[in-house]
mmCIF file of C-alpha atoms in Angstrom:
data_model
loop_
_atom_site.group_PDB
_atom_site.id
_atom_site.type_symbol
_atom_site.label_atom_id
_atom_site.label_comp_id
_atom_site.label_asym_id
_atom_site.label_seq_id
_atom_site.Cartn_x
_atom_site.Cartn_y
_atom_site.Cartn_z
ATOM 1 C CA MET A 130 61.974 257.064 -48.346
ATOM 2 C CA LEU A 131 62.390 254.797 -51.376
ATOM 3 C CA SER A 132 64.800 252.542 -49.453
ATOM 4 C CA THR A 133 61.769 250.987 -47.731
ATOM 5 C CA LEU A 134 60.235 249.640 -50.939
ATOM 6 C CA LYS A 135 61.356 246.522 -52.819
ATOM 7 C CA VAL A 136 61.027 245.432 -56.433
ATOM 8 C CA ASN A 137 61.825 241.954 -57.721
ATOM 9 C CA LEU A 138 64.698 242.440 -60.151
ATOM 10 C CA VAL A 139 67.843 240.285 -59.814
ATOM 11 C CA GLY A 140 66.604 239.232 -56.417
ATOM 12 C CA GLN A 141 65.188 242.030 -54.297
ATOM 13 C CA LEU A 142 66.133 245.517 -55.430
ATOM 14 C CA TRP A 143 65.281 248.520 -53.288
ATOM 15 C CA LEU A 144 63.464 251.292 -55.127
ATOM 16 C CA ASN A 145 66.061 253.884 -54.115
ATOM 17 C CA GLU A 146 68.676 251.745 -55.867
ATOM 18 C CA LEU A 147 66.587 251.782 -59.011
ATOM 19 C CA MET A 148 66.516 255.586 -58.739
ATOM 20 C CA VAL A 149 70.316 255.592 -58.416
ATOM 21 C CA ILE A 150 70.666 253.519 -61.595
ATOM 22 C CA LEU A 151 68.402 255.884 -63.535
ATOM 23 C CA ALA A 152 70.174 258.985 -62.177
ATOM 24 C CA MET A 153 73.722 257.743 -62.757
ATOM 25 C CA PRO A 154 74.146 259.196 -66.305
ATOM 26 C CA PHE A 155 73.307 262.627 -64.893
ATOM 27 C CA THR A 156 75.433 262.269 -61.745
ATOM 28 C CA TYR A 157 78.786 260.797 -62.680
ATOM 29 C CA GLN A 158 81.411 262.704 -64.660
ATOM 30 C CA PRO A 159 84.587 261.019 -66.017
ATOM 31 C CA SER A 160 86.641 263.868 -64.546
ATOM 32 C CA ASP A 161 85.537 262.815 -61.044
ATOM 33 C CA LEU A 162 88.108 260.032 -60.944
ATOM 34 C CA LYS A 163 90.947 262.467 -61.635
ATOM 35 C CA GLU A 164 89.643 265.169 -59.346
ATOM 36 C CA TYR A 165 89.008 262.828 -56.405
ATOM 37 C CA PRO A 166 91.713 260.135 -56.181
ATOM 38 C CA TYR A 167 90.133 258.464 -53.163
ATOM 39 C CA LEU A 168 86.920 257.999 -55.129
ATOM 40 C CA LYS A 169 88.937 256.231 -57.808
ATOM 41 C CA LYS A 170 90.712 254.030 -55.254
ATOM 42 C CA MET A 171 87.511 252.968 -53.497
ATOM 43 C CA LEU A 172 85.817 252.136 -56.773
ATOM 44 C CA ALA A 173 88.917 250.154 -57.756
ATOM 45 C CA ALA A 174 88.606 248.158 -54.513
ATOM 46 C CA LEU A 175 84.967 247.346 -55.263
ATOM 47 C CA LEU A 176 85.793 246.407 -58.853
ATOM 48 C CA LEU A 177 88.529 244.116 -57.559
ATOM 49 C CA LEU A 178 85.995 242.513 -55.232
ATOM 50 C CA LEU A 179 83.598 242.040 -58.151
ATOM 51 C CA MET A 180 86.362 240.379 -60.187
ATOM 52 C CA PHE A 181 86.999 237.821 -57.439
ATOM 53 C CA GLN A 182 83.264 237.238 -57.134
ATOM 54 C CA VAL A 183 83.050 236.375 -60.820
ATOM 55 C CA ILE A 184 86.099 234.081 -60.644
ATOM 56 C CA THR A 185 84.791 232.152 -57.638
ATOM 57 C CA ASP A 186 81.159 231.900 -58.747
ATOM 58 C CA LEU A 187 81.745 230.931 -62.380
ATOM 59 C CA LEU A 188 85.083 229.118 -62.447
ATOM 60 C CA VAL A 189 85.426 227.484 -59.019
ATOM 61 C CA VAL A 190 82.194 226.704 -57.153
ATOM 62 C CA HIS A 191 79.775 227.103 -60.090
ATOM 63 C CA SER A 192 77.120 228.999 -58.126
ATOM 64 C CA THR A 193 73.573 229.091 -59.432
ATOM 65 C CA PRO A 194 72.651 232.161 -61.537
ATOM 66 C CA GLN A 195 70.208 233.271 -58.863
ATOM 67 C CA ASN A 196 72.930 233.284 -56.219
ATOM 68 C CA TYR A 197 75.791 234.811 -58.190
ATOM 69 C CA LEU A 198 73.615 237.518 -59.744
ATOM 70 C CA ARG A 199 72.479 238.549 -56.263
ATOM 71 C CA GLY A 200 76.086 238.614 -55.081
ATOM 72 C CA TRP A 201 77.341 240.653 -58.024
ATOM 73 C CA ALA A 202 74.370 243.020 -57.916
ATOM 74 C CA GLY A 203 75.183 243.895 -54.307
ATOM 75 C CA THR A 204 78.703 245.035 -55.196
ATOM 76 C CA ILE A 205 77.625 246.906 -58.331
ATOM 77 C CA LEU A 206 74.864 248.707 -56.464
ATOM 78 C CA ALA A 207 77.311 249.587 -53.685
ATOM 79 C CA MET A 208 79.521 251.280 -56.301
ATOM 80 C CA LEU A 209 76.656 253.161 -57.932
ATOM 81 C CA SER A 210 75.150 254.242 -54.616
ATOM 82 C CA PHE A 211 78.527 255.451 -53.401
ATOM 83 C CA ILE A 212 79.086 257.584 -56.510
ATOM 84 C CA PHE A 213 75.553 258.986 -56.399
ATOM 85 C CA LEU A 214 75.702 259.877 -52.706
ATOM 86 C CA PHE A 215 79.189 261.370 -52.946
ATOM 87 C CA LYS A 216 78.071 263.691 -55.744
ATOM 88 C CA THR A 217 74.814 264.491 -53.905
ATOM 89 C CA LEU A 218 76.052 264.938 -50.317
ATOM 90 C CA ASN A 219 78.519 267.600 -51.378
ATOM 91 C CA GLU A 220 78.101 270.073 -48.494
ATOM 92 C CA PRO A 221 77.223 269.966 -44.766
ATOM 93 C CA SER A 222 73.623 271.084 -45.290
ATOM 94 C CA ALA A 223 73.005 268.161 -47.662
ATOM 95 C CA ILE A 224 74.565 265.735 -45.160
ATOM 96 C CA LEU A 225 72.373 267.074 -42.344
ATOM 97 C CA PHE A 226 69.277 266.779 -44.523
ATOM 98 C CA PHE A 227 70.268 263.204 -45.390
ATOM 99 C CA ILE A 228 70.597 262.375 -41.678
ATOM 100 C CA PHE A 229 67.254 264.024 -40.915
ATOM 101 C CA MET A 230 65.429 262.148 -43.674
ATOM 102 C CA THR A 231 67.060 258.891 -42.559
ATOM 103 C CA MET A 232 65.597 259.519 -39.112
ATOM 104 C CA ILE A 233 62.152 260.182 -40.617
ATOM 105 C CA LYS A 234 62.423 256.996 -42.684
ATOM 106 C CA ASN A 235 63.250 255.007 -39.546
ATOM 107 C CA ILE A 236 60.218 256.488 -37.781
ATOM 108 C CA ILE A 237 57.844 255.572 -40.603
ATOM 109 C CA TYR A 238 59.308 252.219 -41.635
ATOM 110 C CA THR A 239 59.762 249.201 -39.356
ATOM 111 C CA ASP A 240 61.981 246.357 -40.538
ATOM 112 C CA ASP A 241 60.795 242.753 -40.300
ATOM 113 C CA VAL A 242 63.621 241.980 -37.859
ATOM 114 C CA VAL A 243 61.700 243.931 -35.190
ATOM 115 C CA ASP A 244 59.750 241.014 -33.760
ATOM 116 C CA SER A 245 60.223 241.231 -29.979
ATOM 117 C CA ASP A 246 60.566 243.678 -27.105
ATOM 118 C CA MET A 247 64.349 243.262 -27.215
ATOM 119 C CA SER A 248 64.643 243.969 -30.915
ATOM 120 C CA TYR A 249 62.188 246.897 -30.802
ATOM 121 C CA PHE A 250 64.587 249.263 -29.072
ATOM 122 C CA LYS A 251 67.714 247.908 -30.769
ATOM 123 C CA PHE A 252 66.434 247.917 -34.352
ATOM 124 C CA LYS A 253 63.624 250.496 -34.225
ATOM 125 C CA ILE A 254 64.186 253.076 -31.496
ATOM 126 C CA ALA A 255 68.016 253.122 -31.410
ATOM 127 C CA PRO A 256 68.427 254.023 -35.127
ATOM 128 C CA ILE A 257 65.918 256.864 -34.722
ATOM 129 C CA LEU A 258 67.656 258.188 -31.623
ATOM 130 C CA THR A 259 71.093 257.771 -33.196
ATOM 131 C CA ASN A 260 70.234 260.081 -36.091
ATOM 132 C CA ALA A 261 68.529 262.490 -33.688
ATOM 133 C CA MET A 262 71.729 262.505 -31.621
ATOM 134 C CA TYR A 263 73.761 263.271 -34.749
ATOM 135 C CA LEU A 264 71.655 266.380 -35.306
ATOM 136 C CA LEU A 265 71.736 267.378 -31.631
ATOM 137 C CA ILE A 266 75.479 267.090 -31.138
ATOM 138 C CA TYR A 267 76.080 268.891 -34.452
ATOM 139 C CA TYR A 268 73.944 271.779 -33.171
ATOM 140 C CA LEU A 269 75.679 271.848 -29.781
ATOM 141 C CA TYR A 270 79.202 271.461 -31.155
ATOM 142 C CA GLN A 271 78.905 274.181 -33.779
ATOM 143 C CA ARG A 272 77.638 276.535 -31.027
ATOM 144 C CA GLY A 273 80.705 275.748 -28.938
ATOM 145 C CA GLU A 274 78.779 273.673 -26.361
ATOM 146 C CA THR A 275 81.300 270.835 -26.468
ATOM 147 C CA LYS A 276 80.807 269.717 -22.854
ATOM 148 C CA LEU A 277 77.043 269.543 -23.307
ATOM 149 C CA ALA A 278 77.502 267.589 -26.546
ATOM 150 C CA LEU A 279 79.805 265.087 -24.804
ATOM 151 C CA SER A 280 77.413 264.764 -21.859
ATOM 152 C CA SER A 281 74.587 264.003 -24.292
ATOM 153 C CA MET A 282 76.679 261.319 -25.959
ATOM 154 C CA ILE A 283 77.567 259.680 -22.643
ATOM 155 C CA GLY A 284 73.929 259.797 -21.517
ATOM 156 C CA PHE A 285 72.783 258.184 -24.757
ATOM 157 C CA ALA A 286 75.501 255.517 -24.455
ATOM 158 C CA LEU A 287 74.261 254.604 -20.959
ATOM 159 C CA LEU A 288 70.689 254.437 -22.232
ATOM 160 C CA CYS A 289 71.752 252.048 -24.989
ATOM 161 C CA PHE A 290 73.630 249.831 -22.520
ATOM 162 C CA ALA A 291 70.536 249.664 -20.319
ATOM 163 C CA MET A 292 68.213 248.905 -23.235
ATOM 164 C CA ASP A 293 70.134 246.042 -24.864
ATOM 165 C CA SER A 294 71.817 248.022 -27.661
ATOM 166 C CA ARG A 295 75.398 247.514 -26.542
ATOM 167 C CA SER A 296 77.182 248.168 -29.833
ATOM 168 C CA THR A 297 75.574 251.602 -30.241
ATOM 169 C CA GLY A 298 76.450 252.402 -26.624
ATOM 170 C CA VAL A 299 80.093 251.442 -27.164
ATOM 171 C CA ILE A 300 80.339 253.600 -30.296
ATOM 172 C CA PHE A 301 78.980 256.705 -28.566
ATOM 173 C CA PHE A 302 81.090 256.151 -25.440
ATOM 174 C CA ILE A 303 84.343 255.715 -27.373
ATOM 175 C CA GLY A 304 83.392 258.645 -29.631
ATOM 176 C CA ALA A 305 82.912 260.916 -26.617
ATOM 177 C CA ALA A 306 86.311 259.914 -25.223
ATOM 178 C CA ILE A 307 88.084 260.601 -28.536
ATOM 179 C CA ILE A 308 86.400 263.991 -28.972
ATOM 180 C CA TYR A 309 87.286 264.971 -25.400
ATOM 181 C CA PHE A 310 90.980 264.133 -25.761
ATOM 182 C CA LEU A 311 91.457 265.708 -29.181
ATOM 183 C CA ASN A 312 89.602 268.883 -28.235
ATOM 184 C CA ASN A 313 91.719 269.445 -25.125
ATOM 185 C CA ASP A 314 95.131 269.258 -26.818
ATOM 186 C CA ILE A 315 96.278 266.455 -24.517
ATOM 187 C CA SER A 316 99.770 265.472 -25.552
ATOM 188 C CA ILE A 317 100.098 261.807 -26.391
ATOM 189 C CA SER A 318 103.192 259.748 -25.670
ATOM 190 C CA ARG A 319 103.941 256.047 -25.538
ATOM 191 C CA GLN A 320 103.932 256.075 -21.742
ATOM 192 C CA LYS A 321 100.558 257.849 -21.635
ATOM 193 C CA ILE A 322 99.070 255.413 -24.137
ATOM 194 C CA ILE A 323 100.219 252.429 -22.065
ATOM 195 C CA LEU A 324 99.000 253.994 -18.807
ATOM 196 C CA PHE A 325 95.671 254.999 -20.301
ATOM 197 C CA SER A 326 95.185 251.547 -21.843
ATOM 198 C CA VAL A 327 95.801 249.826 -18.499
ATOM 199 C CA LEU A 328 93.498 252.197 -16.619
ATOM 200 C CA ALA A 329 90.836 251.930 -19.319
ATOM 201 C CA ALA A 330 91.000 248.112 -19.226
ATOM 202 C CA ILE A 331 90.613 248.108 -15.433
ATOM 203 C CA LEU A 332 87.746 250.614 -15.553
ATOM 204 C CA PHE A 333 86.052 248.657 -18.338
ATOM 205 C CA GLN A 334 86.232 245.399 -16.382
ATOM 206 C CA ILE A 335 84.802 247.075 -13.261
ATOM 207 C CA CYS A 336 81.937 248.635 -15.233
ATOM 208 C CA TYR A 337 81.378 245.359 -17.067
ATOM 209 C CA PHE A 338 81.140 243.519 -13.739
ATOM 210 C CA PHE A 339 78.372 245.802 -12.508
ATOM 211 C CA TYR A 340 76.658 245.664 -15.920
ATOM 212 C CA VAL A 341 76.562 241.853 -15.867
ATOM 213 C CA LYS A 342 75.305 241.780 -12.286
ATOM 214 C CA ALA A 343 72.536 244.278 -13.101
ATOM 215 C CA VAL A 344 71.457 242.316 -16.201
ATOM 216 C CA LEU A 345 71.417 238.975 -14.365
ATOM 217 C CA ASP A 346 69.421 240.570 -11.537
ATOM 218 C CA GLY A 347 66.879 241.874 -14.047
ATOM 219 C CA GLU A 348 67.584 245.545 -13.266
ATOM 220 C CA ILE A 349 68.588 246.559 -16.809
ATOM 221 C CA GLY A 350 68.691 244.998 -20.257
ATOM 222 C CA GLY A 351 66.230 242.521 -21.675
ATOM 223 C CA ASP A 352 65.655 238.791 -21.906
ATOM 224 C CA HIS A 353 68.065 238.514 -24.835
ATOM 225 C CA SER A 354 71.035 239.888 -22.879
ATOM 226 C CA ARG A 355 70.124 237.836 -19.828
ATOM 227 C CA GLU A 356 69.935 234.630 -21.873
ATOM 228 C CA GLN A 357 73.302 235.370 -23.489
ATOM 229 C CA LEU A 358 74.997 235.843 -20.118
ATOM 230 C CA GLN A 359 73.294 232.849 -18.486
ATOM 231 C CA ARG A 360 74.601 230.425 -21.074
ATOM 232 C CA LEU A 361 78.222 231.457 -20.467
ATOM 233 C CA ASP A 362 80.427 229.481 -18.064
ATOM 234 C CA ASN A 363 81.900 232.783 -16.919
ATOM 235 C CA PRO A 364 79.541 235.699 -17.714
ATOM 236 C CA TYR A 365 82.118 238.178 -16.391
ATOM 237 C CA ASN A 366 84.462 237.390 -19.303
ATOM 238 C CA PRO A 367 83.662 240.024 -21.980
ATOM 239 C CA LEU A 368 85.312 237.923 -24.705
ATOM 240 C CA GLY A 369 82.853 235.128 -23.980
ATOM 241 C CA LEU A 370 79.939 237.533 -24.416
ATOM 242 C CA LEU A 371 81.396 238.772 -27.707
ATOM 243 C CA MET A 372 81.775 235.214 -28.973
ATOM 244 C CA THR A 373 78.211 234.209 -28.139
ATOM 245 C CA GLY A 374 76.779 237.537 -29.309
ATOM 246 C CA ARG A 375 78.641 237.466 -32.624
ATOM 247 C CA ALA A 376 78.900 233.716 -33.019
ATOM 248 C CA GLU A 377 78.428 233.911 -36.802
ATOM 249 C CA THR A 378 81.678 235.856 -37.119
ATOM 250 C CA PHE A 379 83.631 233.200 -35.230
ATOM 251 C CA ALA A 380 81.841 230.309 -36.962
ATOM 252 C CA ALA A 381 83.002 231.832 -40.245
ATOM 253 C CA GLY A 382 86.537 230.808 -39.315
ATOM 254 C CA ALA A 383 85.663 227.162 -39.889
ATOM 255 C CA ALA A 384 84.168 227.995 -43.295
ATOM 256 C CA ILE A 385 87.306 229.905 -44.254
ATOM 257 C CA ALA A 386 89.493 226.976 -43.181
ATOM 258 C CA ASP A 387 87.536 224.685 -45.524
ATOM 259 C CA GLN A 388 87.794 226.977 -48.580
ATOM 260 C CA PRO A 389 90.571 229.499 -47.854
ATOM 261 C CA ILE A 390 91.648 230.334 -51.414
ATOM 262 C CA PHE A 391 88.466 230.848 -53.449
ATOM 263 C CA GLY A 392 85.689 230.709 -50.847
ATOM 264 C CA HIS A 393 82.221 229.161 -50.996
ATOM 265 C CA GLY A 394 80.639 231.527 -53.555
ATOM 266 C CA SER A 395 77.840 234.105 -53.468
ATOM 267 C CA TRP A 396 74.971 233.327 -51.103
ATOM 268 C CA ALA A 397 76.582 229.947 -50.418
ATOM 269 C CA PRO A 398 74.134 227.482 -48.821
ATOM 270 C CA ASP A 399 75.179 225.473 -45.782
ATOM 271 C CA LYS A 400 73.979 222.205 -47.335
ATOM 272 C CA THR A 401 75.345 219.836 -44.697
ATOM 273 C CA LEU A 402 74.517 222.188 -41.783
ATOM 274 C CA LYS A 403 78.120 221.854 -40.639
ATOM 275 C CA TYR A 404 78.513 225.545 -39.899
ATOM 276 C CA TYR A 405 75.036 225.783 -38.410
ATOM 277 C CA VAL A 406 76.076 223.168 -35.841
ATOM 278 C CA ILE A 407 79.185 225.211 -35.007
ATOM 279 C CA LEU A 408 76.973 228.274 -34.608
ATOM 280 C CA LEU A 409 74.719 226.404 -32.196
ATOM 281 C CA ALA A 410 77.753 225.357 -30.173
ATOM 282 C CA TYR A 411 78.662 229.011 -29.599
ATOM 283 C CA HIS A 412 75.045 229.614 -28.549
ATOM 284 C CA ASP A 413 75.127 226.532 -26.295
ATOM 285 C CA GLU A 414 72.033 225.150 -28.044
ATOM 286 C CA ASP A 415 71.141 221.598 -29.034
ATOM 287 C CA MET A 416 70.572 220.609 -32.648
ATOM 288 C CA ASN A 417 66.983 220.072 -33.801
ATOM 289 C CA LEU A 418 67.465 218.510 -37.210
ATOM 290 C CA GLN A 419 63.809 218.741 -38.237
ATOM 291 C CA ASN A 420 63.558 222.438 -37.441
ATOM 292 C CA ALA A 421 66.925 223.114 -39.042
ATOM 293 C CA LYS A 422 65.900 221.564 -42.360
ATOM 294 C CA GLU A 423 62.779 223.731 -42.564
ATOM 295 C CA ILE A 424 64.919 226.824 -43.188
ATOM 296 C CA ASP A 425 67.627 227.329 -45.805
ATOM 297 C CA HIS A 426 70.853 228.173 -43.976
ATOM 298 C CA LEU A 427 73.708 230.116 -45.540
ATOM 299 C CA VAL A 428 77.356 229.739 -44.620
ATOM 300 C CA PRO A 429 77.546 232.212 -41.694
ATOM 301 C CA SER A 430 79.776 235.240 -41.304
ATOM 302 C CA HIS A 431 77.925 238.320 -39.928
ATOM 303 C CA SER A 432 80.991 240.352 -40.840
ATOM 304 C CA ILE A 433 81.786 242.277 -44.002
ATOM 305 C CA LEU A 434 85.472 241.379 -43.825
ATOM 306 C CA MET A 435 84.962 237.740 -42.869
ATOM 307 C CA GLY A 436 82.015 237.425 -45.249
ATOM 308 C CA ALA A 437 84.178 238.483 -48.173
ATOM 309 C CA TRP A 438 86.665 235.718 -47.339
ATOM 310 C CA VAL A 439 83.970 233.115 -46.670
ATOM 311 C CA ASN A 440 82.251 233.748 -49.991
ATOM 312 C CA TRP A 441 85.057 234.786 -52.355
ATOM 313 C CA GLY A 442 88.276 233.648 -50.772
ATOM 314 C CA ILE A 443 91.478 235.465 -49.949
ATOM 315 C CA GLY A 444 91.131 237.737 -52.992
ATOM 316 C CA GLY A 445 87.734 239.017 -51.887
ATOM 317 C CA PHE A 446 89.095 239.530 -48.375
ATOM 318 C CA ILE A 447 92.067 241.564 -49.631
ATOM 319 C CA ALA A 448 89.830 243.755 -51.822
ATOM 320 C CA THR A 449 87.465 244.428 -48.924
ATOM 321 C CA CYS A 450 90.377 245.105 -46.550
ATOM 322 C CA TYR A 451 91.717 247.636 -49.049
ATOM 323 C CA LEU A 452 88.367 249.431 -49.106
ATOM 324 C CA PHE A 453 88.247 249.358 -45.304
ATOM 325 C CA TRP A 454 91.800 250.732 -45.077
ATOM 326 C CA LEU A 455 90.940 253.640 -47.404
ATOM 327 C CA LEU A 456 87.887 254.529 -45.318
ATOM 328 C CA MET A 457 89.863 254.355 -42.084
ATOM 329 C CA LYS A 458 92.670 256.453 -43.554
ATOM 330 C CA MET A 459 90.202 259.227 -44.350
ATOM 331 C CA GLY A 460 88.302 258.805 -41.098
ATOM 332 C CA PHE A 461 91.400 258.966 -38.903
ATOM 333 C CA PHE A 462 92.672 261.982 -40.828
ATOM 334 C CA ILE A 463 89.407 263.749 -40.028
ATOM 335 C CA ILE A 464 89.573 262.644 -36.375
ATOM 336 C CA ARG A 465 93.114 264.022 -36.002
ATOM 337 C CA ASN A 466 92.651 267.272 -37.910
ATOM 338 C CA GLY A 467 88.950 268.127 -38.173
ATOM 339 C CA GLN A 468 88.148 269.579 -34.755
ATOM 340 C CA GLU A 469 87.126 272.890 -36.348
ATOM 341 C CA MET A 470 84.486 271.245 -38.523
ATOM 342 C CA ALA A 471 80.905 271.605 -37.227
ATOM 343 C CA LEU A 472 80.229 267.986 -38.231
ATOM 344 C CA TYR A 473 83.308 266.712 -36.378
ATOM 345 C CA PRO A 474 81.549 264.677 -33.634
ATOM 346 C CA VAL A 475 79.227 263.102 -36.196
ATOM 347 C CA LEU A 476 82.183 262.133 -38.390
ATOM 348 C CA VAL A 477 83.995 260.620 -35.405
ATOM 349 C CA LEU A 478 80.970 258.467 -34.584
ATOM 350 C CA MET A 479 80.550 257.411 -38.205
ATOM 351 C CA THR A 480 84.199 256.353 -38.419
ATOM 352 C CA ILE A 481 83.931 254.249 -35.256
ATOM 353 C CA GLY A 482 80.636 252.830 -36.507
ATOM 354 C CA LEU A 483 82.295 251.751 -39.754
ATOM 355 C CA ILE A 484 84.882 249.761 -37.801
ATOM 356 C CA TRP A 485 82.116 247.864 -36.020
ATOM 357 C CA THR A 486 80.192 247.421 -39.286
ATOM 358 C CA PHE A 487 83.123 245.887 -41.170
ATOM 359 C CA LEU A 488 83.950 243.587 -38.264
ATOM 360 C CA PHE A 489 80.533 242.488 -37.016
ATOM 361 C CA SER A 490 77.755 243.348 -39.482
ATOM 362 C CA PRO A 491 76.303 241.232 -42.319
ATOM 363 C CA PHE A 492 77.957 241.568 -45.717
ATOM 364 C CA GLN A 493 74.771 243.182 -47.107
ATOM 365 C CA HIS A 494 75.694 246.310 -45.129
ATOM 366 C CA LEU A 495 78.339 246.977 -47.791
ATOM 367 C CA ARG A 496 75.446 247.693 -50.129
ATOM 368 C CA LEU A 497 72.880 249.187 -47.752
ATOM 369 C CA TYR A 498 74.853 251.156 -45.138
ATOM 370 C CA VAL A 499 78.479 251.704 -46.138
ATOM 371 C CA PRO A 500 77.949 253.835 -49.310
ATOM 372 C CA GLY A 501 76.225 256.648 -47.404
ATOM 373 C CA ILE A 502 78.823 256.832 -44.634
ATOM 374 C CA ALA A 503 81.678 256.466 -47.130
ATOM 375 C CA ALA A 504 80.271 259.328 -49.216
ATOM 376 C CA ILE A 505 79.992 261.567 -46.149
ATOM 377 C CA LEU A 506 83.561 260.788 -45.055
ATOM 378 C CA LEU A 507 84.907 261.380 -48.564
ATOM 379 C CA THR A 508 83.068 264.701 -48.905
ATOM 380 C CA SER A 509 84.290 265.822 -45.477
ATOM 381 C CA TYR A 510 87.843 264.659 -46.176
ATOM 382 C CA TYR A 511 88.124 266.797 -49.301
ATOM 383 C CA GLU A 512 86.451 269.725 -47.555
ATOM 384 C CA LEU A 513 89.058 269.496 -44.802
ATOM 385 C CA THR A 514 92.068 269.074 -47.098
ATOM 386 C CA GLU A 515 90.971 271.954 -49.301
ATOM 387 C CA THR A 516 90.715 274.318 -46.330
ATOM 388 C CA SER A 517 93.893 273.228 -44.540
ATOM 389 C CA ALA A 518 96.288 272.307 -47.377
ATOM 390 C CA PRO A 519 96.417 271.687 -51.127
ATOM 391 C CA PRO A 520 94.348 268.580 -51.965
ATOM 392 C CA GLU A 521 96.023 265.293 -52.736
ATOM 393 C CA TRP A 522 95.297 265.451 -56.457
ATOM 394 C CA ALA A 523 96.878 268.917 -56.760
ATOM 395 C CA LEU A 524 100.041 267.743 -55.029
ATOM 396 C CA SER A 525 100.277 264.679 -57.267
ATOM 397 C CA ASN A 526 99.822 266.799 -60.410
ATOM 398 C CA ASN A 527 102.625 269.098 -59.324
#
């Protein structure tokens, strides 16, 4: 509930983050780092990121205090929130309650980004339904109703595709496929992987063809999707849609090429509008210099991984990649071995969602979204290792 309220302290600080800061002395124990090695490794990755932030902002680009304090605060708060949530979400009932309260928060609070019919479902309704689906498929899966849980996921994915929330639809569709295969003990070989990949690519292109035709005909989707497809030379090329839909991520490549070693610094402004022009090119829009100057533009990225490189160079990128690798290592371990866990389908979806978040979501998600999911994965990872085998720290001590 407190994550909907802001206070002005080192930029904008959410009230729940202030609560985390006050609660930290009563939450963290020095023994946690020894008892949970992955906690130590993830905090080390964030500390490494913070170090490269300081080097770039103070010694290289000389960012303004307002900008570099906002950049550093985001990383520090990500660390504190991660520790707090890991120590708090220490059992399945706490995780379920966290998901439920997140859903309630999304019902009560509406973000400023919800400013059109297109964004209303994507940014208001879809997050509510996503958390509701987490609770539903948990209930069905732990009762042994796996087929019904998978059918619900597929149905929700189709709804999201029809209502202009494609990324959520993709996550639930892929999640359903993974859960189906790993719950049916289907043996995997190199030949099967190649065959399945070819068939999946063909099926995807066929489905994508009908999706594009339906959107252009006004049968599904909204104006936003239709406008995206209409500005493409070949709307039936899914890569073209990805490039225009996530243009900031691709425009970040030019920013990285200009400052590949140390980056542009925290909250780096696009003073010459060079990268804004590149962004417009991906959107097939003309430049309106007067309108452009009315708004302060930042160097674009819309990707946690790319944003780290854009702002803090190759060092920031490596630190963020290390954090991402640790999360994926835990997530894939759970996907391979956690079929007996009641939260298994939820954990699968969260792992897939993290991949999309690191690739195509704004860097601020590292502070606002990643700590909660990372804490849930870490808690579930240690729950699984403790029930199936001696935990990692016990093996290392022996």
